[in-house]
Each structure stands twice: as C-alpha cells, then as structure tokens.
Short mmCIF file of C-alpha atoms and ligand atoms in Angstrom, two decimals:
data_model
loop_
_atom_site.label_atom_id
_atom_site.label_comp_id
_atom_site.label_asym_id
_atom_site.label_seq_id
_atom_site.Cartn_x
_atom_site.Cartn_y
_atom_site.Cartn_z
CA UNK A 883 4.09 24.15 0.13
CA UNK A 884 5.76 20.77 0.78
CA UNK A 885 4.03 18.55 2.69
CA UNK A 886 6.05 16.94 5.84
CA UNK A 887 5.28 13.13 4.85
CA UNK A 888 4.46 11.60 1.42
CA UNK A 889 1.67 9.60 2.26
CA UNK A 890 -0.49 8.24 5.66
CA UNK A 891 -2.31 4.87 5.09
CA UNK A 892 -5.25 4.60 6.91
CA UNK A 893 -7.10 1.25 7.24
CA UNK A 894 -10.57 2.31 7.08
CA UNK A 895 -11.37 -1.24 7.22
CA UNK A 896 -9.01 -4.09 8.41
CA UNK A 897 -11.80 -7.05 7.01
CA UNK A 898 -10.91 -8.69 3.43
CA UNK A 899 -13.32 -10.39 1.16
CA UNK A 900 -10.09 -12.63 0.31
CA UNK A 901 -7.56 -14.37 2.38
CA UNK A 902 -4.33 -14.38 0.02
CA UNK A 903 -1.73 -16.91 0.84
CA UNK A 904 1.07 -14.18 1.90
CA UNK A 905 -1.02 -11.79 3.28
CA UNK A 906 -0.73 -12.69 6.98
CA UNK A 907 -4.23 -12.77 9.14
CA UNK A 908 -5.09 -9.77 11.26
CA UNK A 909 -4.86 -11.12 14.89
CA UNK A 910 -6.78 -7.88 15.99
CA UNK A 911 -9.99 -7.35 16.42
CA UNK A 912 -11.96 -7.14 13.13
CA UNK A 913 -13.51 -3.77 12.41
CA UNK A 914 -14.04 -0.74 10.09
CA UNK A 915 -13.35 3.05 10.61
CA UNK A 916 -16.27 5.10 11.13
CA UNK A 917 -16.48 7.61 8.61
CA UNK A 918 -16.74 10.52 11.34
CA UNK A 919 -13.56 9.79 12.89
CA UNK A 920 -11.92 9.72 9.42
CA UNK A 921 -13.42 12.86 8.46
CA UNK A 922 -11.61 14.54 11.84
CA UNK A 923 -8.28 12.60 10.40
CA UNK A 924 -8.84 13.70 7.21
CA UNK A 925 -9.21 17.24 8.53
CA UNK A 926 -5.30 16.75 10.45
CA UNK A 927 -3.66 14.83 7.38
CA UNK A 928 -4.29 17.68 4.69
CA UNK A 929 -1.86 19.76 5.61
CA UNK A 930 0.60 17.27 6.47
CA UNK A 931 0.80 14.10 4.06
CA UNK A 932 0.71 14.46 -0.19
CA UNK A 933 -1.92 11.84 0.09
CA UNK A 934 -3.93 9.26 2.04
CA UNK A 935 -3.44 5.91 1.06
CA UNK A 936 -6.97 4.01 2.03
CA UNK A 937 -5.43 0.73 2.87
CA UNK A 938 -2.78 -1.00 5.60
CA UNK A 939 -4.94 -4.44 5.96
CA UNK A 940 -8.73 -4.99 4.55
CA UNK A 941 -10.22 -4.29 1.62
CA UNK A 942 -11.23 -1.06 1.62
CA UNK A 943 -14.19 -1.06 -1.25
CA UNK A 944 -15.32 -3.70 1.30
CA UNK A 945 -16.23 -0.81 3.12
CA UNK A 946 -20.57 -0.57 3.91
CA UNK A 947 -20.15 3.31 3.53
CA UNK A 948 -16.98 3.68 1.56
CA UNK A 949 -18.55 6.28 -0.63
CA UNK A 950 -18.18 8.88 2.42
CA UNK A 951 -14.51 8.90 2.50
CA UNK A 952 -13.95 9.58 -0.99
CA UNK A 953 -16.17 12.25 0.05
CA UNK A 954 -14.42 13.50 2.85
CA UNK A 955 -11.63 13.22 1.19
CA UNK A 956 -12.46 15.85 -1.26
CA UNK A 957 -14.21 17.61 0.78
CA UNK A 958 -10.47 18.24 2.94
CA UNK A 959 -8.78 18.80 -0.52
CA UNK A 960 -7.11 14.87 0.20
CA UNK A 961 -5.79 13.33 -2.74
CA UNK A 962 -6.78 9.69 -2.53
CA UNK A 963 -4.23 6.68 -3.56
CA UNK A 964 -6.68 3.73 -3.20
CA UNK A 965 -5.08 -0.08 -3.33
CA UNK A 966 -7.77 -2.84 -3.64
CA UNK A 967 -8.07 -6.30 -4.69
CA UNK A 968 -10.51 -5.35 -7.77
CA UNK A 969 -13.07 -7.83 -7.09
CA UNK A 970 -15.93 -5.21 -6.21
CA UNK A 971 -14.56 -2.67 -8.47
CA UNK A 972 -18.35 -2.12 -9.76
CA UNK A 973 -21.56 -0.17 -9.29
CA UNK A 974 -20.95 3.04 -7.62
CA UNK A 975 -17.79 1.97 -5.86
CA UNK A 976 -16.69 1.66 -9.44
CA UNK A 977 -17.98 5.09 -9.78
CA UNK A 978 -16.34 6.64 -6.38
CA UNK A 979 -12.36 5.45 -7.45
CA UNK A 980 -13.30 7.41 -10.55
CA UNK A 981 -13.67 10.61 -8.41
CA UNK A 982 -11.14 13.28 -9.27
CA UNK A 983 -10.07 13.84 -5.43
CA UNK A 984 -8.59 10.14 -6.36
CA UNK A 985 -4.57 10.10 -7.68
CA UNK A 986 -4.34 6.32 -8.03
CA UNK A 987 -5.52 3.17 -8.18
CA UNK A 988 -3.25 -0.20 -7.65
CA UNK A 989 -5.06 -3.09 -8.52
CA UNK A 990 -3.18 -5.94 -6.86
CA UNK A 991 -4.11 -8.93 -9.85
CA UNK A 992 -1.89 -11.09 -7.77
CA UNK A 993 -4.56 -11.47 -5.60
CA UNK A 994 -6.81 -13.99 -7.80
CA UNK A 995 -4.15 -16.39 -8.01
CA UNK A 996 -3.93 -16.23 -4.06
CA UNK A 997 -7.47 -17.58 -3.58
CA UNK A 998 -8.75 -18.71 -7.08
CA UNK A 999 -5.34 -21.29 -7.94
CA UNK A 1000 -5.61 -22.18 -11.35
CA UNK A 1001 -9.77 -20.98 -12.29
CA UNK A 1002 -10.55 -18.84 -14.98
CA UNK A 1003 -9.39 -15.41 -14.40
CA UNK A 1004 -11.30 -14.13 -17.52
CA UNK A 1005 -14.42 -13.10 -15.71
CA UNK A 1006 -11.73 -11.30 -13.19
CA UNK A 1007 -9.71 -9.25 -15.59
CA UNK A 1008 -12.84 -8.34 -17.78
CA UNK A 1009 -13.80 -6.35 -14.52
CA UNK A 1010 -10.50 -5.27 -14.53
CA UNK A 1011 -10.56 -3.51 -17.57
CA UNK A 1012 -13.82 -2.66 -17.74
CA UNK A 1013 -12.38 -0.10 -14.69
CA UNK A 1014 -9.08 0.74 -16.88
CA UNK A 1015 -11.44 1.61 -20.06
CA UNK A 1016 -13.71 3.89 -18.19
CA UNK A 1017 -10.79 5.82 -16.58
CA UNK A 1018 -8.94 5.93 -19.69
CA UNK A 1019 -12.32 7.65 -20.85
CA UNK A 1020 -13.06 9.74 -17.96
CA UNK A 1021 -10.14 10.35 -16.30
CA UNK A 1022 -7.36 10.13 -18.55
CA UNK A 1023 -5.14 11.74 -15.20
CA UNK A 1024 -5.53 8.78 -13.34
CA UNK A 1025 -2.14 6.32 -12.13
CA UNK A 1026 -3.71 2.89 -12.40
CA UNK A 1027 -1.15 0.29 -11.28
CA UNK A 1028 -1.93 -3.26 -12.08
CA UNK A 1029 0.61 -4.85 -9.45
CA UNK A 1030 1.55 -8.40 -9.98
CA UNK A 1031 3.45 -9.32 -7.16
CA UNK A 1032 4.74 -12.66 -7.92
CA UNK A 1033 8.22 -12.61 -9.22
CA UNK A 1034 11.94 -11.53 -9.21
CA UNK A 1035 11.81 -12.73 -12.97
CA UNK A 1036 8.87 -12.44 -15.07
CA UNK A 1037 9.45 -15.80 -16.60
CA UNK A 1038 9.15 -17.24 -13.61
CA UNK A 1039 4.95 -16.03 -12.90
CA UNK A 1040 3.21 -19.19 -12.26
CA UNK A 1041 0.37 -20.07 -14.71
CA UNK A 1042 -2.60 -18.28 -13.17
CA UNK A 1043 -0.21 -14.91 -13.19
CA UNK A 1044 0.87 -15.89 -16.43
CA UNK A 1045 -2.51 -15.75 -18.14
CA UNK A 1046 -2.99 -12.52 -16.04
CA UNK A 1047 -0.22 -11.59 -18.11
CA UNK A 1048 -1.93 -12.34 -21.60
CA UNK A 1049 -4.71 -10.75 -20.91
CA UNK A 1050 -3.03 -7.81 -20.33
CA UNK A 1051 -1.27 -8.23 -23.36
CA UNK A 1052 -4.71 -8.46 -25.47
CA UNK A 1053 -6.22 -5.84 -23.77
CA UNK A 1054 -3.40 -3.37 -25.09
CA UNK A 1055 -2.12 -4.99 -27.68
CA UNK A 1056 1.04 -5.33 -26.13
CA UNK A 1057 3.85 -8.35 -26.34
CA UNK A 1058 5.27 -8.52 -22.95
CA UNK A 1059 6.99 -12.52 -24.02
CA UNK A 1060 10.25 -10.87 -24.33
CA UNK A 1061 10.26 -8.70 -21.34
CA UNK A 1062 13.17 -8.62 -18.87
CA UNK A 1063 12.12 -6.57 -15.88
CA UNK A 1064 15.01 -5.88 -13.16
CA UNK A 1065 12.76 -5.01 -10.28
CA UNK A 1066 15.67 -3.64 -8.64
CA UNK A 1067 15.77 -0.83 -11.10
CA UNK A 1068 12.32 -0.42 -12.63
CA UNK A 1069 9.28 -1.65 -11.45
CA UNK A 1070 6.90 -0.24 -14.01
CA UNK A 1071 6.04 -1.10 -17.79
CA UNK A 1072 3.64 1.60 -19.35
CA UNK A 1073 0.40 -0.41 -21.16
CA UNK A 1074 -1.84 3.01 -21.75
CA UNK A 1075 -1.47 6.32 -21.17
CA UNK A 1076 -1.11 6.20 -17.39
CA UNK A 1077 -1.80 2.75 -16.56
CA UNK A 1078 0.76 0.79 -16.24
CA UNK A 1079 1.82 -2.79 -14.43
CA UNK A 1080 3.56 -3.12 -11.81
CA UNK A 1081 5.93 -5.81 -11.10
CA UNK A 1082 8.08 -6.69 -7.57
CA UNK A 1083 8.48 -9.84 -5.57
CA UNK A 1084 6.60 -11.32 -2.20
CA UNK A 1085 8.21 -9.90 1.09
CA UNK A 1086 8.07 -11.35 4.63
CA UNK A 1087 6.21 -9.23 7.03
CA UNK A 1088 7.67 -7.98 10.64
CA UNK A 1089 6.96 -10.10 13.43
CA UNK A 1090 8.44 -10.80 17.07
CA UNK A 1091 7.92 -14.03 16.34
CA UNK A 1092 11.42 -13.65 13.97
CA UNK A 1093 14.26 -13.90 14.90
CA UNK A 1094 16.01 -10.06 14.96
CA UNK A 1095 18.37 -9.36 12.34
CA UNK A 1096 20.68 -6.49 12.85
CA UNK A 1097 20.39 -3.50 14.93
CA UNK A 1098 21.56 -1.31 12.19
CA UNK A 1099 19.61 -0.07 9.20
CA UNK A 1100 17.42 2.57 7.70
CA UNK A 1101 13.54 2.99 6.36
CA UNK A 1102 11.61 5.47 5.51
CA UNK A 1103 8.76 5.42 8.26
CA UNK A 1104 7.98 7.87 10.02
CA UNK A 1105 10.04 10.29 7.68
CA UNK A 1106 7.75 9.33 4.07
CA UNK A 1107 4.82 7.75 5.58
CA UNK A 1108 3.26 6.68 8.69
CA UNK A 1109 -0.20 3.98 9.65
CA UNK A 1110 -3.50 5.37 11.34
CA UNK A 1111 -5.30 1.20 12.03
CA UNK A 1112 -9.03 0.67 12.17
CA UNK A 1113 -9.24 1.68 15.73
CA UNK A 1114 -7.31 5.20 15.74
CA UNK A 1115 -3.98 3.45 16.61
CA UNK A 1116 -0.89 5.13 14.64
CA UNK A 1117 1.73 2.72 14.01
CA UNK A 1118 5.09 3.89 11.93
CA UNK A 1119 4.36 1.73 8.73
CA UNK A 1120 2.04 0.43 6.68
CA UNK A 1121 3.85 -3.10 7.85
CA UNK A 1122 3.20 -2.91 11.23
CA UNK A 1123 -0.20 -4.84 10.83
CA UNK A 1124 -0.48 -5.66 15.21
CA UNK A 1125 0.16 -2.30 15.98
CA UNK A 1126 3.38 -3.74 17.91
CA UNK A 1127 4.90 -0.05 17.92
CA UNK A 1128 1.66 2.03 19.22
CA UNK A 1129 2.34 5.39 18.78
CA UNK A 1130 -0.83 7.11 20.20
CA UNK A 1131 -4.33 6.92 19.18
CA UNK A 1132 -6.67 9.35 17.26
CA UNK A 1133 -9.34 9.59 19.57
CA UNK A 1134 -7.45 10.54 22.25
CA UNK A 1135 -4.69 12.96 21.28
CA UNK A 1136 -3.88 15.25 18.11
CA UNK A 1137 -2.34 13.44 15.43
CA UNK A 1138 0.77 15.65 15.09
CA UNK A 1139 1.08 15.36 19.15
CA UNK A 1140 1.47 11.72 18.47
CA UNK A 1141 3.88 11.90 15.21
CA UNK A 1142 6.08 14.05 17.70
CA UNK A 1143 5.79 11.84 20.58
CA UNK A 1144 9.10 10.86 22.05
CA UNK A 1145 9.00 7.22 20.94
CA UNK A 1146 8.41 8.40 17.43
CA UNK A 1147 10.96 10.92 17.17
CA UNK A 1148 13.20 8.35 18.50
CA UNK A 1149 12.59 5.88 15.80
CA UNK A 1150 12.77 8.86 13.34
CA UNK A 1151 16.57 9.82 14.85
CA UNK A 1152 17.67 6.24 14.90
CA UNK A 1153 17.24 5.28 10.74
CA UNK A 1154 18.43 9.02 9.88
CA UNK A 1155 21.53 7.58 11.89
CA UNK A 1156 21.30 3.94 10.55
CA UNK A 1157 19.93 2.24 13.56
CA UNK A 1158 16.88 0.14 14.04
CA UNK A 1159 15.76 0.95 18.00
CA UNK A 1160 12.60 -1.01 17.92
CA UNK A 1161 13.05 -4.71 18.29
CA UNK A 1162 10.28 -5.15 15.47
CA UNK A 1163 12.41 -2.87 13.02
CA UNK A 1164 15.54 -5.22 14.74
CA UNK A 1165 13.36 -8.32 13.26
CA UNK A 1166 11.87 -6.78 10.25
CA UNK A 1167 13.33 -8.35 6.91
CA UNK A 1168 11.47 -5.82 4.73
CA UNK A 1169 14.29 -2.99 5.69
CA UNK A 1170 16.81 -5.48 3.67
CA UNK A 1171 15.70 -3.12 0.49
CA UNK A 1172 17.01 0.01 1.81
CA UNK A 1173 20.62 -1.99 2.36
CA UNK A 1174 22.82 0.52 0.21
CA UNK A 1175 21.13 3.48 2.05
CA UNK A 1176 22.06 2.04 5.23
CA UNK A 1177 25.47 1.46 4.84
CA UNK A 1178 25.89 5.39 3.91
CA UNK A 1179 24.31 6.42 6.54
CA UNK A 1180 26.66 3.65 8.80
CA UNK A 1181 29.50 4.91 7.32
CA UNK A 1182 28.41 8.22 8.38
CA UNK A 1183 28.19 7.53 11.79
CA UNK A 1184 30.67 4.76 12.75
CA UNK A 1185 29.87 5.08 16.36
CA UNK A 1186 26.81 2.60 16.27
CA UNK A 1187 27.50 -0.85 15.76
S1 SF4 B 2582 -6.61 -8.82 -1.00
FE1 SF4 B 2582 -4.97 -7.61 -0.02
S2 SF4 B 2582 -5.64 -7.28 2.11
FE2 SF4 B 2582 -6.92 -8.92 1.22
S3 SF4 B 2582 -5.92 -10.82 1.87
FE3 SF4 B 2582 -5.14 -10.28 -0.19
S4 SF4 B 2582 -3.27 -9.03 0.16
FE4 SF4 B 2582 -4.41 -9.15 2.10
S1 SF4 B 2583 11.76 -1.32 9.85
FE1 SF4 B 2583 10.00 -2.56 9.23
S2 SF4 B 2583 8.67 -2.56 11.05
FE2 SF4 B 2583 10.17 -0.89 11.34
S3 SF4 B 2583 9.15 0.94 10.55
FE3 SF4 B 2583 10.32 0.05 8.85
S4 SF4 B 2583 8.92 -1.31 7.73
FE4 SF4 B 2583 8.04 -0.86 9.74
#
C-alpha cells in the first residue's frame, strides 16, 4: 500500500557536536526526544510516511540513548534514513546505522570544512570509510550518500572539500578531476555499489527576519514530508527550524488530527494551487527550486496573483 507522505523528519535531538558556518543556531530551547514519546510516534508514522528521517536540527548519533530508536524503529517496521555529520560514526552507534531497519545513511563531509578550515581531514574520512567498508561488507543494500554541499561547480570546492574529494577518489579508485556535475539535473555520482556522493549547493534558510518574496509558489511540504521538533511540535518542513508554522504537538493530540488540522490543509491547498499562504513560505528562498513547477501550476490557476 502507498504510504500518504514520503518521509517525516523527526529531530530526536536538536543539540550538535558542531556548529557549521551555514547551519543557522537553534534559538529554541536545547533538548533531545525521549525515546518513549518517539516510540508512540513511531507507532502513528508507520502507516503513514515511507520512512523516518532522524534529523531536522542536531546531531542525532549525539543522541545519550540513540540505540533505542533504531530499535523502535524496527520494532514499528520504520525504515530509518539517518543524516549525520560522521564524526561519532563508531562503537556501537557505528554498529546501530548498520541495522537493517536502516535505508540510508547521508554523511554530510561538508561538515569538516565548516568547523575544521583547512586541518587534516585524513583522520576524518578514514572514519568515514571505515563506515562505507563495513556496510559494503555487511549490508551491501544500504544508500550511503556522502553529501558535499559546497558547490554549483565542482571546480569551484574550496581546498578542504577538495581534498575531501581525493580521498574519495583513493578510496575507490575513482578520477573525479574531469567531472562536470549539473546539480540541476543529477546530483549523484555512483563510487561503490550503492554509495555514492552527493553533490548540491548551500541554500538560505526561511526566516521572518527576510524580506518576503512572492506570494506565489509551490513545495512539497506537507504533501512529501512533514517535521515532528524535539519537543512534539509538527512543523510542515524539515526547514522550519523555530517552529514558526506550529501545527499541533504530539503530546497533546493524534498526529494525523494535526496533519489534517485546518491550518495544514490550508497550506497543503495553497502550493497544489501555486500559492504560498504562510508569510514564512512568502519569505522562504528555498521554494526558488521548485520555480518551473510553480509556474504550471500558476498557469493553471490564473486567478491568484
Ligand atoms: S553538523 Fe549538521 S546539524 Fe550540526 S551544525 Fe552542521 S549542518 Fe547543522
Ligand atoms: S515554503 Fe519553505 S518554509 Fe514553507 S513549507 Fe516549504 S520549505 Fe518550508
């Protein structure tokens, strides 16, 4: 059976062991999701969302007792798609992202650069692979994304990213010196079996701080995906990091009695009709990527403006 969204991320933790340079802080108050209340939410997303996705801010291996929702996640039949920094990708946490109730792993390399500048990112990517070689072994099924998020053009990484990228090419005896990689139509190079890395460029996250930019556009939350924060809050995107648009919270109503909320159908209606009625969708710059989409769906229905 279909599932209604693609994928929920849920911040079981919204504290990071690193403070990247375009990752913006979180403003809210700094805490982790007990692993009871996910294993209720776990219990609600299974039959609604492909997968859970165990990251909107934080670091989620940074987690004290992040070993219980892998577990609850297989215990609910959950695939897992888990995005973390790398650095404690060790020890049993090493051993929990190999679980098979987990689909993928993105490893964001960027990361290092963010908060290392120009050190030696050998001792970084050896971890790295160290991952890549036991999955390749063990789970041979496993998406591993290596995402390095630095670029429009690859010749234009900066040198930490750049030696990222020759590691990577010793590692799998790969030469990537001639690569052209049009992130508007692929993303992804294949390096082994199904690990692959991941290009795209550095986006500017929501605010209503920004100024608003059009009233008219499309996205795909709260029709592919939606945001449960630390604190039970559901928000429509994995962008909304201040839970400006506050859908309902966890503890104190069902999650699909919040996802059908009026406010949330309404945001739903307006991008399937090519408007933005929030005013943080009106001043979100992200949105610019679904442009072409948009203008169908304006054409569509000429009566907004
Ligand atoms: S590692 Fe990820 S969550 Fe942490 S600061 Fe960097 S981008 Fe943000
Ligand atoms: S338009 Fe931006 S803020 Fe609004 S739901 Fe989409 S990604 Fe989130």
């Amino acid at each position: 059976m279909p599932k209604t969204y693609r994928r929920a991320n849920v911040e079981i933790s919204n504290i990071c062991n690193l403070k990247c340079s375009f990752c913006p802080e979180v403003e809210r108050e700094k805490q982790v999701m007990r692993p009871e209340t996910f294993d209720q939410l776990a219990a609600q997303l299974a039959p609604l969302v492909d997968e859970v996705c165990l990251h909107l801010m934080g670091e989620p291996l940074n987690h004290p007792r992040f070993s219980e929702f892998i577990a609850a996640c297989a215990r609910h039949q959950l695939p897992v798609n888990l995005t973390t920094n790398g650095l404690l990708l060790q020890g049993p946490r090493k051993e929990w992202a190999l679980h098979p109730i987990v689909r993928q792993v993105n490893i964001s390399v960027h990361s290092f650069e963010a908060n290392f500048g120009l050190r030696d990112v050998g001792p970084y990517m050896e971890r790295v692979f160290q991952f890549t070689r036991e999955a390749l072994a063990q789970r041979p099924d496993l998406y591993i994304n290596l995402r390095l998020w630095d670029l429009t053009d690859p010749s234009s990484l900066n040198a930490t990213n750049a030696a990222i990228r020759q590691h990577i090419e010793e590692e799998f005896h790969l030469d990537l010196s001639q690569l052209k990689v049009d992130i508007r139509r692929r993303k992804n190079l294949p390096l082994q079996g199904r690990i692959y890395l991941h290009f795209d460029s550095r986006f500017t996250w929501p605010s209503p701080s920004l100024p608003p930019l059009s009233r008219t556009g499309f996205c795909h939350g709260l029709s592919n995906h939606f945001g449960v924060h630390a604190d039970g809050t559901v928000v429509p995107c994995c962008l909304d990091k201040e839970a400006v648009i506050n859908l309902g919270n966890i503890a104190r109503q069902s999650l699909t009695e919040i996802l059908q909320s009026p406010r949330a159908e309404s945001i739903r209606q307006g991008f399937a009709r090519g408007e933005r009625r929030e005013d943080l969708c009106q001043r979100c710059p992200f949105i610019e990527r679904f442009a072409s989409k948009a203008r169908k769906l304006a054409a569509r229905h000429p009566d907004f403006s």
